[in-house]
Amino acid sequence: MNRSWIYILIGVLFEAAWVIGFKHAADPLAWLATVASLVISFYLIIIASAKLPVGTVYAVYTGLGTAGTVLAEMLLFAEPVQPAKLLLIAMLLAGVIGLKLIGGSSAAKEAEH
């Protein structure tokens, strides 16, 4: 896994934080953390997009961010666990893994040129 993919994964963690912050931030410090998470998340994705195909970066970022946010809501905020929702997240993750595999080979081809 190269550095750009690590940036995406860290960016996804910050994405889940700012999305959750939009719903649960209740004081200025929580809002400051939410905005900081948003800025860090976008910064990391912009850096990753410089090296990897932007379509793949965006799809992985939004897919993993969505899955992470849904799982965090279930684990941290007692959102009801629904088997259908878990199945859809698994399908989303399968698509993200497929894009990572295809995107990795595209990035290697770009590096050769």
PDB file of C-alpha atoms in Angstrom:
ATOM      1  CA  MET A   1       0.000   0.000   0.000  1.00  0.00           C
ATOM      2  CA  ASN A   2       1.538   3.269  -1.049  1.00  0.00           C
ATOM      3  CA  ARG A   3       1.384   6.582   0.785  1.00  0.00           C
ATOM      4  CA  SER A   4      -1.558   7.914  -1.245  1.00  0.00           C
ATOM      5  CA  TRP A   5      -3.790   5.043  -0.134  1.00  0.00           C
ATOM      6  CA  ILE A   6      -2.790   5.692   3.471  1.00  0.00           C
ATOM      7  CA  TYR A   7      -3.814   9.343   2.997  1.00  0.00           C
ATOM      8  CA  ILE A   8      -7.201   8.157   1.758  1.00  0.00           C
ATOM      9  CA  LEU A   9      -7.716   5.854   4.745  1.00  0.00           C
ATOM     10  CA  ILE A  10      -6.786   8.588   7.222  1.00  0.00           C
ATOM     11  CA  GLY A  11      -8.977  11.036   5.301  1.00  0.00           C
ATOM     12  CA  VAL A  12     -11.881   8.604   5.603  1.00  0.00           C
ATOM     13  CA  LEU A  13     -11.507   8.528   9.397  1.00  0.00           C
ATOM     14  CA  PHE A  14     -11.682  12.318   9.486  1.00  0.00           C
ATOM     15  CA  GLU A  15     -14.626  12.222   7.090  1.00  0.00           C
ATOM     16  CA  ALA A  16     -16.607  10.013   9.450  1.00  0.00           C
ATOM     17  CA  ALA A  17     -15.711  12.409  12.286  1.00  0.00           C
ATOM     18  CA  TRP A  18     -16.977  15.523  10.505  1.00  0.00           C
ATOM     19  CA  VAL A  19     -20.138  13.845   9.254  1.00  0.00           C
ATOM     20  CA  ILE A  20     -20.946  12.666  12.784  1.00  0.00           C
ATOM     21  CA  GLY A  21     -20.021  16.117  14.059  1.00  0.00           C
ATOM     22  CA  PHE A  22     -22.656  17.696  11.816  1.00  0.00           C
ATOM     23  CA  LYS A  23     -25.308  15.749  13.704  1.00  0.00           C
ATOM     24  CA  HIS A  24     -23.909  15.635  17.235  1.00  0.00           C
ATOM     25  CA  ALA A  25     -21.780  18.769  17.736  1.00  0.00           C
ATOM     26  CA  ALA A  26     -23.423  20.837  20.443  1.00  0.00           C
ATOM     27  CA  ASP A  27     -20.797  23.313  21.616  1.00  0.00           C
ATOM     28  CA  PRO A  28     -18.123  25.511  19.999  1.00  0.00           C
ATOM     29  CA  LEU A  29     -15.304  23.062  20.755  1.00  0.00           C
ATOM     30  CA  ALA A  30     -17.182  20.188  19.089  1.00  0.00           C
ATOM     31  CA  TRP A  31     -17.899  22.418  16.092  1.00  0.00           C
ATOM     32  CA  LEU A  32     -14.241  23.431  15.923  1.00  0.00           C
ATOM     33  CA  ALA A  33     -13.258  19.745  15.897  1.00  0.00           C
ATOM     34  CA  THR A  34     -15.846  19.101  13.190  1.00  0.00           C
ATOM     35  CA  VAL A  35     -14.510  21.869  10.952  1.00  0.00           C
ATOM     36  CA  ALA A  36     -10.898  20.806  11.602  1.00  0.00           C
ATOM     37  CA  SER A  37     -11.819  17.236  10.632  1.00  0.00           C
ATOM     38  CA  LEU A  38     -13.427  18.497   7.442  1.00  0.00           C
ATOM     39  CA  VAL A  39     -10.341  20.504   6.459  1.00  0.00           C
ATOM     40  CA  ILE A  40      -7.925  17.659   7.265  1.00  0.00           C
ATOM     41  CA  SER A  41     -10.095  15.153   5.406  1.00  0.00           C
ATOM     42  CA  PHE A  42     -10.253  17.226   2.223  1.00  0.00           C
ATOM     43  CA  TYR A  43      -6.561  18.094   2.410  1.00  0.00           C
ATOM     44  CA  LEU A  44      -5.595  14.410   2.548  1.00  0.00           C
ATOM     45  CA  ILE A  45      -7.908  13.534  -0.322  1.00  0.00           C
ATOM     46  CA  ILE A  46      -6.492  16.364  -2.448  1.00  0.00           C
ATOM     47  CA  ILE A  47      -2.961  15.068  -1.812  1.00  0.00           C
ATOM     48  CA  ALA A  48      -4.014  11.496  -2.677  1.00  0.00           C
ATOM     49  CA  SER A  49      -5.719  12.690  -5.878  1.00  0.00           C
ATOM     50  CA  ALA A  50      -2.415  14.076  -7.133  1.00  0.00           C
ATOM     51  CA  LYS A  51      -0.997  10.545  -7.406  1.00  0.00           C
ATOM     52  CA  LEU A  52      -4.029   8.289  -7.962  1.00  0.00           C
ATOM     53  CA  PRO A  53      -6.920   8.446 -10.450  1.00  0.00           C
ATOM     54  CA  VAL A  54      -9.350  11.012  -9.073  1.00  0.00           C
ATOM     55  CA  GLY A  55     -12.444   8.917  -9.831  1.00  0.00           C
ATOM     56  CA  THR A  56     -11.065   6.019  -7.844  1.00  0.00           C
ATOM     57  CA  VAL A  57     -10.011   8.283  -4.974  1.00  0.00           C
ATOM     58  CA  TYR A  58     -13.447   9.885  -4.786  1.00  0.00           C
ATOM     59  CA  ALA A  59     -15.304   6.564  -4.993  1.00  0.00           C
ATOM     60  CA  VAL A  60     -13.159   4.975  -2.281  1.00  0.00           C
ATOM     61  CA  TYR A  61     -13.337   8.089  -0.106  1.00  0.00           C
ATOM     62  CA  THR A  62     -17.110   8.375  -0.247  1.00  0.00           C
ATOM     63  CA  GLY A  63     -17.698   4.605  -0.061  1.00  0.00           C
ATOM     64  CA  LEU A  64     -15.514   4.009   2.950  1.00  0.00           C
ATOM     65  CA  GLY A  65     -16.707   7.243   4.539  1.00  0.00           C
ATOM     66  CA  THR A  66     -20.318   6.166   4.192  1.00  0.00           C
ATOM     67  CA  ALA A  67     -19.603   2.713   5.594  1.00  0.00           C
ATOM     68  CA  GLY A  68     -17.555   4.154   8.464  1.00  0.00           C
ATOM     69  CA  THR A  69     -20.222   6.678   9.328  1.00  0.00           C
ATOM     70  CA  VAL A  70     -22.991   4.072   9.358  1.00  0.00           C
ATOM     71  CA  LEU A  71     -20.914   1.694  11.491  1.00  0.00           C
ATOM     72  CA  ALA A  72     -19.924   4.485  13.887  1.00  0.00           C
ATOM     73  CA  GLU A  73     -23.580   5.461  14.290  1.00  0.00           C
ATOM     74  CA  MET A  74     -24.408   1.846  15.147  1.00  0.00           C
ATOM     75  CA  LEU A  75     -21.482   1.369  17.548  1.00  0.00           C
ATOM     76  CA  LEU A  76     -21.284   4.779  19.213  1.00  0.00           C
ATOM     77  CA  PHE A  77     -24.823   6.141  19.095  1.00  0.00           C
ATOM     78  CA  ALA A  78     -26.988   3.001  19.389  1.00  0.00           C
ATOM     79  CA  GLU A  79     -28.416   3.269  15.883  1.00  0.00           C
ATOM     80  CA  PRO A  80     -30.454   0.094  15.222  1.00  0.00           C
ATOM     81  CA  VAL A  81     -28.452  -2.666  13.508  1.00  0.00           C
ATOM     82  CA  GLN A  82     -30.292  -3.891  10.439  1.00  0.00           C
ATOM     83  CA  PRO A  83     -29.052  -6.952   8.514  1.00  0.00           C
ATOM     84  CA  ALA A  84     -30.015  -5.356   5.192  1.00  0.00           C
ATOM     85  CA  LYS A  85     -27.930  -2.289   6.051  1.00  0.00           C
ATOM     86  CA  LEU A  86     -24.939  -4.472   6.922  1.00  0.00           C
ATOM     87  CA  LEU A  87     -25.337  -6.382   3.645  1.00  0.00           C
ATOM     88  CA  LEU A  88     -25.396  -3.136   1.677  1.00  0.00           C
ATOM     89  CA  ILE A  89     -22.269  -1.924   3.495  1.00  0.00           C
ATOM     90  CA  ALA A  90     -20.542  -5.223   2.636  1.00  0.00           C
ATOM     91  CA  MET A  91     -21.484  -4.726  -1.027  1.00  0.00           C
ATOM     92  CA  LEU A  92     -20.168  -1.168  -0.864  1.00  0.00           C
ATOM     93  CA  LEU A  93     -16.886  -2.369   0.626  1.00  0.00           C
ATOM     94  CA  ALA A  94     -16.572  -5.047  -2.076  1.00  0.00           C
ATOM     95  CA  GLY A  95     -16.872  -2.317  -4.684  1.00  0.00           C
ATOM     96  CA  VAL A  96     -14.292  -0.182  -2.908  1.00  0.00           C
ATOM     97  CA  ILE A  97     -11.847  -3.089  -2.728  1.00  0.00           C
ATOM     98  CA  GLY A  98     -12.382  -3.739  -6.433  1.00  0.00           C
ATOM     99  CA  LEU A  99     -11.717  -0.081  -7.227  1.00  0.00           C
ATOM    100  CA  LYS A 100      -8.590  -0.174  -5.091  1.00  0.00           C
ATOM    101  CA  LEU A 101      -7.325  -3.210  -6.998  1.00  0.00           C
ATOM    102  CA  ILE A 102      -8.060  -1.642 -10.378  1.00  0.00           C
ATOM    103  CA  GLY A 103      -6.890   1.822  -9.264  1.00  0.00           C
ATOM    104  CA  GLY A 104      -3.638   0.409  -7.978  1.00  0.00           C
ATOM    105  CA  SER A 105      -2.788  -1.002 -11.383  1.00  0.00           C
ATOM    106  CA  SER A 106      -3.762   2.279 -13.075  1.00  0.00           C
ATOM    107  CA  ALA A 107      -1.527   4.227 -10.698  1.00  0.00           C
ATOM    108  CA  ALA A 108       1.362   1.876 -11.446  1.00  0.00           C
ATOM    109  CA  LYS A 109       0.853   2.429 -15.190  1.00  0.00           C
ATOM    110  CA  GLU A 110       0.810   6.201 -14.665  1.00  0.00           C
ATOM    111  CA  ALA A 111       4.063   5.995 -12.704  1.00  0.00           C
ATOM    112  CA  GLU A 112       5.703   4.103 -15.607  1.00  0.00           C
ATOM    113  CA  HIS A 113       4.978   6.960 -18.049  1.00  0.00           C
TER     114      HIS A 113
END
